[in-house]
Coordinates of C-alpha atoms in Angstrom, one line a residue:
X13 CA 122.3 82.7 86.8
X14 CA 118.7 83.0 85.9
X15 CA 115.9 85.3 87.7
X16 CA 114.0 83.9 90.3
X17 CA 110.3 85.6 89.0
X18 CA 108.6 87.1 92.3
X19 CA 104.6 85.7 91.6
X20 CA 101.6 86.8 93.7
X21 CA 98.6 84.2 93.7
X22 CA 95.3 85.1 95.2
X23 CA 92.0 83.9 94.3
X24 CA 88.7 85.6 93.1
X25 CA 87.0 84.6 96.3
X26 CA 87.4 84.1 100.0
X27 CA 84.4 81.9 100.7
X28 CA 85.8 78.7 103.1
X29 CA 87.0 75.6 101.0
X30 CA 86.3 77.6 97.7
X31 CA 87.5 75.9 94.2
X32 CA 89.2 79.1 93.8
X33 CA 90.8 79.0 96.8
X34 CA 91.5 75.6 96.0
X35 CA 92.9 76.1 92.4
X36 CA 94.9 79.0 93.7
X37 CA 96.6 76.4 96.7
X38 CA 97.9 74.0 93.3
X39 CA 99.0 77.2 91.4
X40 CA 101.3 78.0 94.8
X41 CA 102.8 74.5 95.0
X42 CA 103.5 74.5 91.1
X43 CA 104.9 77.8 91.2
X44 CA 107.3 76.8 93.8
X45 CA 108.3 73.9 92.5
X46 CA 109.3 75.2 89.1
X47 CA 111.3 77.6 91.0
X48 CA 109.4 81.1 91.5
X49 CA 109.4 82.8 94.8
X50 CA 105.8 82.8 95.7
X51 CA 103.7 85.0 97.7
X52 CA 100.0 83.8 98.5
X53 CA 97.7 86.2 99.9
X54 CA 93.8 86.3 100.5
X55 CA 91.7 89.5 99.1
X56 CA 90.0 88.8 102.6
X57 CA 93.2 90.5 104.3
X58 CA 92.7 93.8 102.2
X59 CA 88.7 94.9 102.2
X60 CA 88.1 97.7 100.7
X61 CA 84.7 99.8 99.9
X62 CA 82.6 99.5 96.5
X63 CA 84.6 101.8 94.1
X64 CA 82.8 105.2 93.9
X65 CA 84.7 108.0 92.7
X66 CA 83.1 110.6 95.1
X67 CA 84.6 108.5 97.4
X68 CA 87.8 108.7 95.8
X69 CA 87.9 112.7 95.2
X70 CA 86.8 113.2 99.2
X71 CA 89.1 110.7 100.8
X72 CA 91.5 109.3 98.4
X73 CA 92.3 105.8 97.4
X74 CA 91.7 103.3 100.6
X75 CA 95.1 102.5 102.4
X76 CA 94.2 98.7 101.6
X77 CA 94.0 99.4 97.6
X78 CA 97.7 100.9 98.0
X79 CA 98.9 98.2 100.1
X80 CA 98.0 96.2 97.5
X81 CA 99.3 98.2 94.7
X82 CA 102.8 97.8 96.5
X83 CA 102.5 94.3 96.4
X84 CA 101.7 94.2 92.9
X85 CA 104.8 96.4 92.0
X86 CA 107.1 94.2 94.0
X87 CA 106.5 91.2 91.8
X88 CA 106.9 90.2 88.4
X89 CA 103.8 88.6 87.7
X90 CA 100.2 87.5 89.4
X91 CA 98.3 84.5 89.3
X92 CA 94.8 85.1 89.5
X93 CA 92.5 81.9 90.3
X94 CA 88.7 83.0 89.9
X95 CA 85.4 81.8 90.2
X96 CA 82.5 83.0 88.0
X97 CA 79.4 84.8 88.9
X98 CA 76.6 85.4 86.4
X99 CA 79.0 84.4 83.7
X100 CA 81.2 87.4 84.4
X101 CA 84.0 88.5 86.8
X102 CA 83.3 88.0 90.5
X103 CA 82.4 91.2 92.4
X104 CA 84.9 91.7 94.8
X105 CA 87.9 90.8 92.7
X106 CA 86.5 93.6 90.0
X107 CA 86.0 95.8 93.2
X108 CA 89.9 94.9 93.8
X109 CA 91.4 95.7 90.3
X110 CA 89.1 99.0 90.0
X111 CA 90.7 100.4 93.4
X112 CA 93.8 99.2 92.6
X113 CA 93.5 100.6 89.2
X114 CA 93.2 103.9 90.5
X115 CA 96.7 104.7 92.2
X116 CA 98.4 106.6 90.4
X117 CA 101.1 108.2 93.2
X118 CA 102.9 106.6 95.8
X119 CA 104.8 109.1 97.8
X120 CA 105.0 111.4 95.2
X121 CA 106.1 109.0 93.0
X122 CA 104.0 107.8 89.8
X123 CA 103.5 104.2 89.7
X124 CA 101.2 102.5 87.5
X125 CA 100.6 98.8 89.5
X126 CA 99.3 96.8 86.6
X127 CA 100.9 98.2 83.5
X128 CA 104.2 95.9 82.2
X129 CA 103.4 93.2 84.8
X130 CA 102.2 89.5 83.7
X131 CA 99.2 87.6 84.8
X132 CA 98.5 83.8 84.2
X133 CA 94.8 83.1 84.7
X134 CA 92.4 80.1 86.1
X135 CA 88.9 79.8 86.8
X136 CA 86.9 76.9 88.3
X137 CA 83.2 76.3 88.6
X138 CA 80.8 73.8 89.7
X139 CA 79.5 73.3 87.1
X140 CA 81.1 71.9 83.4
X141 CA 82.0 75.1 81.4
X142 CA 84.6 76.0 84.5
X143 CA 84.2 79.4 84.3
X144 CA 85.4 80.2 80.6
X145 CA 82.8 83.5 80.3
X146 CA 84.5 84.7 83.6
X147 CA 88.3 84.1 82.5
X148 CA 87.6 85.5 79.1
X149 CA 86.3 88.8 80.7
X150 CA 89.2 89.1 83.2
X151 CA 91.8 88.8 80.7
X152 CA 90.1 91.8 78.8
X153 CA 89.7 94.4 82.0
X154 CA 93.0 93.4 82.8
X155 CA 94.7 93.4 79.5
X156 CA 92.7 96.7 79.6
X157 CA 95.2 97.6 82.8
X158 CA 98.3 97.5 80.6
X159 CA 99.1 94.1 81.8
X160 CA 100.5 91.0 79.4
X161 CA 98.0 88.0 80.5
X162 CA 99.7 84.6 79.2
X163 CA 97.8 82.9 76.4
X164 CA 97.6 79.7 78.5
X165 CA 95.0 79.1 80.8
X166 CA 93.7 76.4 83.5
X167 CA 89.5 76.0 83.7
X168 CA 88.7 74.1 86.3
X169 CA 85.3 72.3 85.9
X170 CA 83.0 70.1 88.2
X171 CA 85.1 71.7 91.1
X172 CA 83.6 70.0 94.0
X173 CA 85.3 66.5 92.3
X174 CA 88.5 67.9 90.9
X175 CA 90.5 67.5 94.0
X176 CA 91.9 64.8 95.9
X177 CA 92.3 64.6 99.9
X178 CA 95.6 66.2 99.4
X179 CA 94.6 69.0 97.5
X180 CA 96.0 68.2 94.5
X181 CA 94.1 67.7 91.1
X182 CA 92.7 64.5 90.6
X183 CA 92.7 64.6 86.7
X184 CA 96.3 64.5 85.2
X185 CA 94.9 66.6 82.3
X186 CA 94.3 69.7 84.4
X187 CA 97.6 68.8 86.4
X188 CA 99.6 69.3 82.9
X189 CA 97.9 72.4 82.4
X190 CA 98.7 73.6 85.1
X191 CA 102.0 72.8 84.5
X192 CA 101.9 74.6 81.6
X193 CA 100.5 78.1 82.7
X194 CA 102.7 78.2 85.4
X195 CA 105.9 77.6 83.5
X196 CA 104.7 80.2 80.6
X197 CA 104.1 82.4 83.5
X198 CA 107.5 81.9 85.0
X199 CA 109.4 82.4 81.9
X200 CA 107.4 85.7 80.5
X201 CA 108.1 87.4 83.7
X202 CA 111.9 86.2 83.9
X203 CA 112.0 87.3 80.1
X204 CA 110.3 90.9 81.1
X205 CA 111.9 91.5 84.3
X206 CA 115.3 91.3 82.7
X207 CA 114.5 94.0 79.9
X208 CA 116.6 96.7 79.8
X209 CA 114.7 100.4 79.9
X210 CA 115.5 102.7 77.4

């Protein structure tokens, strides 16, 4: 019987009726219906401080970064639906990965949230370049992490006309590649959650 892969989806941003947010709705329903067990969460639910590292020496990581961290560990893979700022990763999901970056113990146990875990990645914009600058930066701070990002991707351009009333993509291009990252995703976490440690 195969593995049902266990994928977290969040997106980059919690702004009301953000393409993120949006993109990150059709990853969820693509996910499901290619058969992984999907949890969608909002990075609203989990605030945490700007990462300082006096912070982190006088009162240790926030209890928000570990509940995430737990999350992460409990799933196979992430997909990560982000919107650019400035060309560049979006500040509060950099804030998130920094925190969540720095757990290290979990009830005395070493854990390491991102390392051996997969991510598939999307970006949207309003704009036509759909956030390539900001996906291409991503994959390196998280590849960074010790995590295997999937080669394909899902830009999203010209966001506030890519979907239709049902929330769905309206082009059948960006459908497909959806399609794609999603099954790639699906498939390298099956493949790496049934490796055998040495």
């Amino acid at each position: 019987m195969a593995v049902i892969p266990k994928i977290l989806v969040f997106a980059g941003s919690v702004r009301a009726g953000t393409f993120s947010g949006r993109t990150a709705d059709v990853a969820q329903k693509e996910l499901a219906v290619q058969g992984a067990e999907v949890t969608r969460i909002s990075l609203g639910d989990y605030p945490l401080p700007i990462m300082d590292e006096d912070l982190d020496k006088e009162k240790g990581v926030p209890e928000n970064a570990l509940k995430l961290a737990r999350m992460i560990i409990a799933h196979d893979g992430l997909l990560i639906a982000t919107p650019e700022y400035n060309g560049s990763i979006p500040p509060l999901l950099k804030n998130t990965i920094d925190w969540v970056s720095r757990v290290r113990k979990d009830g005395g146990r070493a854990v390491r949230p991102f390392a051996g875990k997969v991510a598939g990645l999307s970006s949207s914009s309003s704009g036509h370049f759909a956030g390539i600058r900001c996906i291409n930066h991503l994959r390196a701070v998280l590849v960074h992490c010790q995590m295997e990002v999937v080669t394909p991707e899902c830009s999203v351009p010209e966001g506030g006309n890519a979907f239709d009333e049902d929330g769905r993509f309206k082009d059948e291009r960006l459908h497909r590649t959806m399609e794609h990252l999603c099954r790639t995703l699906i498939e390298t976490s099956r493949m790496l959650s049934t490796r055998v440690e040495p």
